[in-house]
Amino acid sequence: MKKLVLIDGNSIAYRAFFALPLLSNEKGDYTNAVYGFTTMLLKVLEEEKPTHLLVAFDAGKSTFRHKTYAAYKGTRQKTPSELSGQIPMIHKLLDAFSIKRYEAKEYEADDIIGTQAVEAAKKGYEVVVITGDKDLLQLVDDRIEVVLTRKGITEVDRYNEAKIEERYGLTPKQIIDLKGLMGDTSDNIPGVPGVGEKTAIKLLTQFSDVETVLASINEVSGKKLKERLEENKELAILSKQLATIMTEVPLETALNDLAYNGFDYQAVKELFKAYAFNSLLNRIGEDEDQQEEALEEVAFEIVSEIKEDHLISPSALVIEMLGDNYHHADIIGVGLANKNGNYFIPTKVAVESTLFQTFMADEKKEKYLFDAKRAVVALAWQDIELNGVAFDLQMASYLLDPSLSSHEMSDIASRKGSVRVLEDETVYGKGAKQGIPAEQQLAEHLSRKAYAMHVLKEILANELKENEQYSLFAELEMPLSVILGRMEKEGIKVDRGQLQTMGGDLSTRLADLEKEIHKEAGETFNINSPKQLGQVLFETLELPPVKKTKTGYSTSADVLEKLAGSHPIIEHILLYRQLGKLYSTYIEGLLKVANEETGKVHTRFNQALTQTGRLSSTDPNLQNIPIRLEEGRKIRKAFVPSHDDWLMVSADYSQIELRVLAHISGDERMKEAFLKNMDIHTKTAMDVFHVEEDEVTDQMRRSAKAVNFGIVYGISDYGLSQNLNITRKEAKEFIDRYLASYPDVKAYMENVVKEAKKTGYVQTLLARRRYLPELASSNFNQRSFAERTAMNTPIQGTAADIIKQAMVIMSEELANSSLKATMLLQVHDELIFEVAPEDEQALKELVTNVMENALSLDVPLQVDVLSGSSWYDAK
DNA sequence: TCCTTCACGCACGTC
DNA sequence: GACGTACGTGAAGGAT
């Protein structure tokens, strides 16, 4: 017998929250509702032994009931933030248990439960509904039971038809009529004033339902009651309507999807540890036997010759390689899964097959991959084109929740409860011991990954749609990944000779400085060792320590700057550090990774890493090439066009984050600055210090700039005080003055935090999300950090959205033009190109146009474009 | 026992 | 605030 258990998520969480004291884990997150919910869940799993399981949540916001009656739930108190922060944690918990959860816009959890219950009952399931809400009693019939929490969460009452009859003297359907007459204060359903439970039951026993009662008012006993019914006919009908659970919600999940097949032991254990539910660890049993349990069988075939039948659309593909630098890594095998079967194709068989190559290049043959860019670039190095990537699992996982530390297949598989997949580390080992396993094992692993991809693709695609993130995924990030892949493969030329010359110069200067410093210290020591340097400065030379780190004295630049003047050695150390950084990170670092033959460096952009939606760049990191100090800026002279006579072009957004802030906050004064194209820092100084433009001093502008900087990066009053070298109190006052000058910015900041506490996440203009469970933390630092993040992420993230959008459009425009120009790099608010001299002007016009119009805001976007014979000269 | 590898903290480059 | 890299350091791991 199939048995479906439906849990009213919000209701149970709410009960648990109020039934238990405010527990929290060591991080300071409140966990009492999560804990209570978990104990209830474990109890349900043990006692009910469901074959199918669903937890329904309210989607928040407004439902179809609000359309009928605006005041619906109007008296309900706002969910306490200590509870709302726990809802995402409960979501995570359910994911770890591989239990389906669902929420639908416009509908309440009740309606989702009602719909599923009725459908399942019709199909012969035994159905149990678990809730704290008596409303749901109306669903009871011979196949549906409702379990109501009575006190706390462990004491419950189980209602079938007989029990309802016994308790109310009514049939389950009459529960709706009961509500219609007596109303419900907690949902602000009015009912008939003056009619309570007793009267309502009496009326219903006599007349069966609201309609009959109203049609037979004459027969009702009691003059006052008659009057009340007469006056409130419409209210009674409306109340009944509101109390009726909708059983025809258009659900996107089929009953089959709700099958519960047990949970992933590791995932649950990890989560229990994170939530500090040590006492519950025992309740989920010993891990040994379960963990050792064999993976479910996935049949596969090792392909020795590729045939047409292997290559159908859609197919899931795994292009496996060891080591993370896909510019150099060898492909060790190919996994393939589609309707016809699961396959392992040895690399040689794949890359040498024309059939395979044609299939890979065919735009119309849909492919699902995990980290598509990795495959695209690796194959490009083998001169194999990969087109038609229809789904990137890693990208989907990242967009759904960027905070998950790992977007590895095995983790996604265990989180989403599909076919289990081994961790790559388990199969290949790591570090020095990493290697390729026996073919059979490799074949099994890759086929399994490919097979799992189909299942996971469906799940994640649905989640993206539920979150309204599908277009972000399909129209922005997916196309961008291909573009980034091309940029990485193309690479950027560095002039190795120039680097070597600069390096030679630096190393002599470093050697001289080293001698000088040793002389001043009176001993030789390793200047690069903070430990040794600390001893020399604060013990041998007895300079006053300014700051400590966990391990000893701090010798950071801002500490040394405070000591400057007290000893000549300080200045030399600062210079040594500066030059040393240039030499080892940039000169040697770049020379190490530049291709011997072409002189090009090929970075890798990580598109699925940052919490804000920015890219990051590694191996080498080309997003932190020096510019601030002239000495370092010279490094940019080594970045040159890859063709003779071509030019480097740099196009950067001016103040994009502050423009985004002006747009989303709608602050008129701030918008004015951009509409009138004023210097934003001067304008800020004018507004904050209440002075005219010509009265703004350098110091005022500097302070204003620091605050703007702080707003953009979400720093704290502490951070600002460090930047401006003022006290924390002064910094706080300064921020307050700033916010007073820009009231709508202040309102936005408050609002975004409030909203995030409610929903558990913040989002950007293009629906990129970031969950912030720490908003409910009792730990001040944690909570403050989350609050600043809530304010800052939509700003920085939207800026990231905009430049990504610009890149996608730019790439199309370039492809459709005959311009001899290549997009090479993205540095957060800047795009770097190389261009043939005859197309320089055209490119500049095009890129300005594309970037400024990538997304339309209430303030103009401004782009500065510059060109020159090297990146340095594009200034 | 020695040598290599690894994880971690510190410092500093960019936006 | 977010990133990535280089370096030094002490501990763990592996070979001898």
Short mmCIF file of C-alpha atoms (C1' of nucleotides) in Angstrom, two decimals, chain A residues 549-550 555 557 577 581 614 624 627-628 828, chain B residues 5-15:
data_model
loop_
_atom_site.label_atom_id
_atom_site.label_comp_id
_atom_site.label_asym_id
_atom_site.label_seq_id
_atom_site.Cartn_x
_atom_site.Cartn_y
_atom_site.Cartn_z
CA THR A 549 47.72 38.69 15.06
CA LYS A 550 46.78 35.19 16.20
CA THR A 555 53.66 43.59 10.47
CA ALA A 557 51.52 47.72 5.80
CA ARG A 577 57.49 44.46 0.32
CA LYS A 581 55.22 41.58 -4.41
CA ARG A 614 31.18 38.47 -10.03
CA ASN A 624 44.44 42.05 -9.92
CA ILE A 627 47.39 49.93 -11.39
CA ARG A 628 47.26 52.07 -8.24
CA HIS A 828 34.59 43.40 -12.88
"C1'" DT B 5 53.55 17.48 0.91
"C1'" DC B 6 49.78 19.81 2.99
"C1'" DA B 7 47.04 23.12 5.53
"C1'" DC B 8 47.07 27.40 7.50
"C1'" DG B 9 47.93 32.22 8.46
"C1'" DC B 10 49.64 36.48 6.82
"C1'" DA B 11 50.31 39.98 3.57
"C1'" DC B 12 48.84 42.43 -0.51
"C1'" DG B 13 47.31 43.08 -5.48
"C1'" DT B 14 42.56 44.41 -7.82
"C1'" DC B 15 37.50 45.97 -8.05
#
